[in-house]
Amino acid sequence: VRKALYEADMNEQKAFNKPKQAFNERELEVLKLVTLGKSNTEIADDLGLSVHTIKAHVCSILHKFEVGDRVQAAVKAVKQKI
């Protein structure tokens, strides 16, 4: 019984940590820059995109990770070695 409970807990943890959907290439680029502490403006400048586009990518990342802010997303990315 303990083993079954342990395995169920581990499976739940794995499901919790995985993003809802896979990240596309651009989201991964943005996520890496977010983990470096860069602002949306800095990321936009680095990638040659508009701040509006970066905000859309960050929103998508937050949604896929099921977190409320970029700090939580960065922590998850680092923990998952993304």
Coordinates of N, CA, C and O in Angstrom, one line a residue:
V1 N 0.8 -1.2 0.0 CA 0.0 0.0 0.0 C 0.9 1.3 0.0 O 0.6 2.2 -0.7
R2 N 1.9 1.3 0.8 CA 2.8 2.4 0.9 C 3.5 2.7 -0.5 O 3.6 3.8 -0.9
K3 N 3.9 1.6 -1.1 CA 4.5 1.7 -2.4 C 3.6 2.3 -3.4 O 3.9 3.2 -4.2
A4 N 2.3 1.9 -3.4 CA 1.3 2.4 -4.3 C 1.1 3.9 -4.1 O 1.0 4.7 -5.0
L5 N 1.0 4.3 -2.8 CA 0.8 5.7 -2.5 C 2.0 6.5 -2.9 O 1.9 7.6 -3.4
Y6 N 3.2 6.0 -2.7 CA 4.4 6.7 -3.1 C 4.5 6.9 -4.6 O 4.7 8.0 -5.1
E7 N 4.2 5.8 -5.3 CA 4.2 5.9 -6.8 C 3.1 6.9 -7.3 O 3.3 7.7 -8.2
A8 N 1.9 6.9 -6.7 CA 0.9 7.8 -7.1 C 1.3 9.2 -6.8 O 1.1 10.1 -7.6
D9 N 2.0 9.5 -5.7 CA 2.5 10.8 -5.3 C 3.6 11.2 -6.3 O 3.6 12.4 -6.8
M10 N 4.5 10.3 -6.7 CA 5.5 10.7 -7.7 C 4.9 11.0 -9.0 O 5.3 11.9 -9.7
N11 N 3.9 10.2 -9.5 CA 3.3 10.5 -10.8 C 2.6 11.9 -10.7 O 2.6 12.6 -11.7
E12 N 2.0 12.2 -9.6 CA 1.3 13.5 -9.5 C 2.3 14.6 -9.5 O 2.1 15.6 -10.2
Q13 N 3.5 14.4 -8.9 CA 4.5 15.4 -8.9 C 5.0 15.6 -10.3 O 5.2 16.8 -10.8
K14 N 5.2 14.6 -11.1 CA 5.7 14.6 -12.5 C 4.7 15.4 -13.3 O 5.1 16.2 -14.1
A15 N 3.4 15.1 -13.2 CA 2.4 15.8 -13.9 C 2.3 17.2 -13.6 O 2.1 18.1 -14.4
F16 N 2.5 17.6 -12.3 CA 2.5 18.9 -11.9 C 3.6 19.7 -12.5 O 3.5 20.9 -12.8
N17 N 4.8 19.2 -12.6 CA 6.0 19.9 -13.0 C 6.0 20.0 -14.6 O 6.7 20.9 -15.0
K18 N 5.4 19.2 -15.3 CA 5.5 19.3 -16.8 C 4.6 20.4 -17.3 O 3.5 20.5 -16.8
P19 N 5.0 21.1 -18.3 CA 4.1 22.1 -18.9 C 2.9 21.4 -19.6 O 3.0 20.2 -20.0
K20 N 1.8 22.1 -19.6 CA 0.6 21.6 -20.3 C 0.8 21.2 -21.7 O 0.3 20.1 -22.2
Q21 N 1.6 22.0 -22.4 CA 1.9 21.7 -23.8 C 3.4 22.0 -24.0 O 4.0 22.7 -23.2
A22 N 3.9 21.4 -25.1 CA 5.3 21.7 -25.4 C 5.5 23.1 -25.8 O 4.6 23.8 -26.4
F23 N 6.7 23.7 -25.5 CA 7.0 25.0 -25.9 C 7.5 25.0 -27.4 O 8.3 24.1 -27.7
N24 N 7.2 26.0 -28.1 CA 7.8 26.2 -29.5 C 9.2 26.8 -29.3 O 9.6 27.2 -28.3
E25 N 9.9 26.9 -30.4 CA 11.2 27.4 -30.4 C 11.3 28.8 -29.9 O 12.2 29.2 -29.1
R26 N 10.4 29.7 -30.3 CA 10.5 31.1 -29.9 C 10.2 31.2 -28.4 O 10.8 32.0 -27.7
E27 N 9.2 30.4 -27.9 CA 8.9 30.4 -26.5 C 10.1 30.0 -25.7 O 10.4 30.6 -24.6
L28 N 10.8 29.0 -26.1 CA 12.0 28.6 -25.5 C 13.1 29.7 -25.4 O 13.8 29.9 -24.4
E29 N 13.2 30.4 -26.5 CA 14.2 31.5 -26.6 C 13.8 32.6 -25.5 O 14.6 33.1 -24.8
V30 N 12.5 32.9 -25.5 CA 12.0 33.9 -24.6 C 12.2 33.4 -23.2 O 12.6 34.2 -22.3
L31 N 11.8 32.2 -22.9 CA 11.9 31.6 -21.6 C 13.4 31.7 -21.1 O 13.6 32.0 -19.9
K32 N 14.3 31.4 -21.9 CA 15.7 31.4 -21.5 C 16.1 32.8 -21.1 O 16.8 33.0 -20.1
L33 N 15.6 33.8 -21.8 CA 16.0 35.2 -21.5 C 15.2 35.7 -20.2 O 15.8 36.4 -19.5
V34 N 14.0 35.1 -20.0 CA 13.3 35.4 -18.8 C 14.1 34.9 -17.6 O 14.2 35.6 -16.6
T35 N 14.6 33.7 -17.7 CA 15.4 33.1 -16.6 C 16.7 33.9 -16.3 O 17.2 33.8 -15.2
L36 N 17.1 34.7 -17.3 CA 18.3 35.5 -17.1 C 17.9 36.8 -16.4 O 18.7 37.7 -16.1
G37 N 16.6 37.0 -16.2 CA 16.1 38.2 -15.5 C 15.9 39.4 -16.5 O 15.7 40.5 -16.0
K38 N 15.8 39.1 -17.8 CA 15.6 40.3 -18.7 C 14.2 40.7 -18.7 O 13.2 39.9 -18.6
S39 N 14.0 42.0 -19.0 CA 12.6 42.5 -19.1 C 12.1 42.3 -20.5 O 12.8 41.9 -21.4
N40 N 10.8 42.5 -20.6 CA 10.2 42.3 -22.0 C 10.8 43.2 -23.0 O 11.1 42.8 -24.1
T41 N 11.2 44.4 -22.6 CA 11.8 45.4 -23.5 C 13.2 44.8 -23.9 O 13.5 44.9 -25.1
E42 N 13.9 44.4 -23.0 CA 15.3 43.8 -23.3 C 15.2 42.6 -24.2 O 16.0 42.4 -25.1
I43 N 14.2 41.7 -23.9 CA 14.0 40.5 -24.7 C 13.6 40.9 -26.1 O 14.2 40.4 -27.1
A44 N 12.7 41.9 -26.3 CA 12.3 42.4 -27.6 C 13.5 42.9 -28.4 O 13.7 42.6 -29.6
D45 N 14.3 43.7 -27.7 CA 15.5 44.2 -28.4 C 16.5 43.1 -28.8 O 17.0 43.1 -29.9
D46 N 16.7 42.2 -27.9 CA 17.6 41.0 -28.2 C 17.2 40.2 -29.4 O 18.0 39.8 -30.2
L47 N 15.8 40.0 -29.5 CA 15.3 39.1 -30.5 C 14.8 39.9 -31.8 O 14.4 39.3 -32.7
G48 N 14.8 41.2 -31.7 CA 14.3 42.0 -32.8 C 12.8 41.9 -33.0 O 12.4 41.9 -34.2
L49 N 12.1 41.8 -31.9 CA 10.7 41.7 -32.0 C 10.0 42.8 -31.2 O 10.7 43.5 -30.5
S50 N 8.7 43.0 -31.3 CA 8.0 44.0 -30.6 C 7.8 43.6 -29.1 O 7.7 42.4 -28.8
V51 N 7.6 44.5 -28.3 CA 7.3 44.2 -26.9 C 6.0 43.5 -26.8 O 5.8 42.6 -26.0
H52 N 5.1 43.9 -27.6 CA 3.7 43.3 -27.6 C 3.9 41.8 -28.0 O 3.2 40.9 -27.3
T53 N 4.7 41.4 -28.9 CA 4.9 40.0 -29.3 C 5.6 39.3 -28.1 O 5.2 38.1 -27.8
I54 N 6.5 39.9 -27.4 CA 7.2 39.2 -26.3 C 6.2 39.0 -25.2 O 6.1 37.9 -24.6
K55 N 5.3 40.0 -24.9 CA 4.3 39.8 -23.9 C 3.4 38.6 -24.2 O 3.0 37.9 -23.3
A56 N 3.0 38.4 -25.5 CA 2.2 37.3 -25.9 C 2.9 36.0 -25.7 O 2.3 35.0 -25.2
H57 N 4.2 35.9 -26.0 CA 5.0 34.7 -25.7 C 5.1 34.4 -24.2 O 4.9 33.3 -23.8
V58 N 5.3 35.5 -23.4 CA 5.4 35.3 -22.0 C 4.0 34.8 -21.4 O 4.0 33.9 -20.6
C59 N 2.9 35.3 -21.9 CA 1.6 34.9 -21.5 C 1.4 33.4 -21.8 O 0.9 32.6 -21.0
S60 N 1.9 33.0 -23.0 CA 1.7 31.6 -23.4 C 2.6 30.7 -22.5 O 2.1 29.6 -22.1
I61 N 3.8 31.1 -22.2 CA 4.7 30.4 -21.3 C 4.0 30.2 -19.9 O 4.0 29.1 -19.4
L62 N 3.5 31.3 -19.4 CA 2.8 31.2 -18.1 C 1.6 30.3 -18.1 O 1.4 29.5 -17.2
H63 N 0.9 30.3 -19.2 CA -0.3 29.4 -19.3 C 0.2 28.0 -19.4 O -0.4 27.1 -18.7
K64 N 1.2 27.7 -20.2 CA 1.6 26.3 -20.3 C 2.2 25.8 -19.0 O 2.1 24.6 -18.7
F65 N 2.9 26.6 -18.3 CA 3.5 26.2 -17.0 C 2.5 26.2 -15.9 O 2.7 25.8 -14.8
E66 N 1.3 26.9 -16.1 CA 0.3 27.0 -15.1 C 0.8 27.8 -13.9 O 0.6 27.3 -12.8
V67 N 1.4 28.9 -14.2 CA 2.0 29.7 -13.1 C 1.4 31.2 -13.3 O 0.9 31.5 -14.4
G68 N 1.6 32.0 -12.2 CA 1.0 33.3 -12.3 C 2.0 34.4 -12.7 O 1.5 35.5 -13.0
D69 N 3.3 34.1 -12.6 CA 4.2 35.2 -13.0 C 5.5 34.6 -13.6 O 5.8 33.4 -13.5
R70 N 6.3 35.5 -14.1 CA 7.5 35.1 -14.8 C 8.6 34.6 -13.9 O 9.4 33.7 -14.3
V71 N 8.6 35.0 -12.6 CA 9.5 34.4 -11.6 C 9.2 32.9 -11.4 O 10.1 32.1 -11.4
Q72 N 7.9 32.6 -11.3 CA 7.6 31.2 -11.1 C 7.9 30.4 -12.4 O 8.3 29.2 -12.3
A73 N 7.7 31.0 -13.5 CA 8.1 30.3 -14.8 C 9.6 30.1 -14.8 O 10.0 29.0 -15.2
A74 N 10.3 31.1 -14.4 CA 11.8 30.9 -14.5 C 12.3 29.8 -13.5 O 13.1 29.0 -13.8
V75 N 11.7 29.8 -12.3 CA 12.0 28.7 -11.4 C 11.7 27.3 -11.9 O 12.5 26.4 -11.8
K76 N 10.5 27.2 -12.5 CA 10.2 25.9 -13.1 C 11.1 25.5 -14.2 O 11.5 24.4 -14.4
A77 N 11.5 26.5 -15.1 CA 12.4 26.2 -16.2 C 13.7 25.8 -15.7 O 14.3 24.8 -16.2
V78 N 14.2 26.4 -14.6 CA 15.5 26.0 -14.1 C 15.5 24.6 -13.5 O 16.3 23.8 -13.7
K79 N 14.4 24.4 -12.7 CA 14.2 23.1 -12.1 C 14.1 22.0 -13.1 O 14.6 20.9 -12.9
Q80 N 13.5 22.3 -14.2 CA 13.3 21.2 -15.3 C 14.4 21.2 -16.3 O 14.4 20.5 -17.3
K81 N 15.4 22.1 -16.1 CA 16.6 22.2 -17.0 C 16.2 22.5 -18.4 O 16.6 21.9 -19.3
I82 N 15.2 23.4 -18.6 CA 14.8 23.8 -19.9 C 15.6 24.9 -20.4 O 16.0 25.8 -19.7

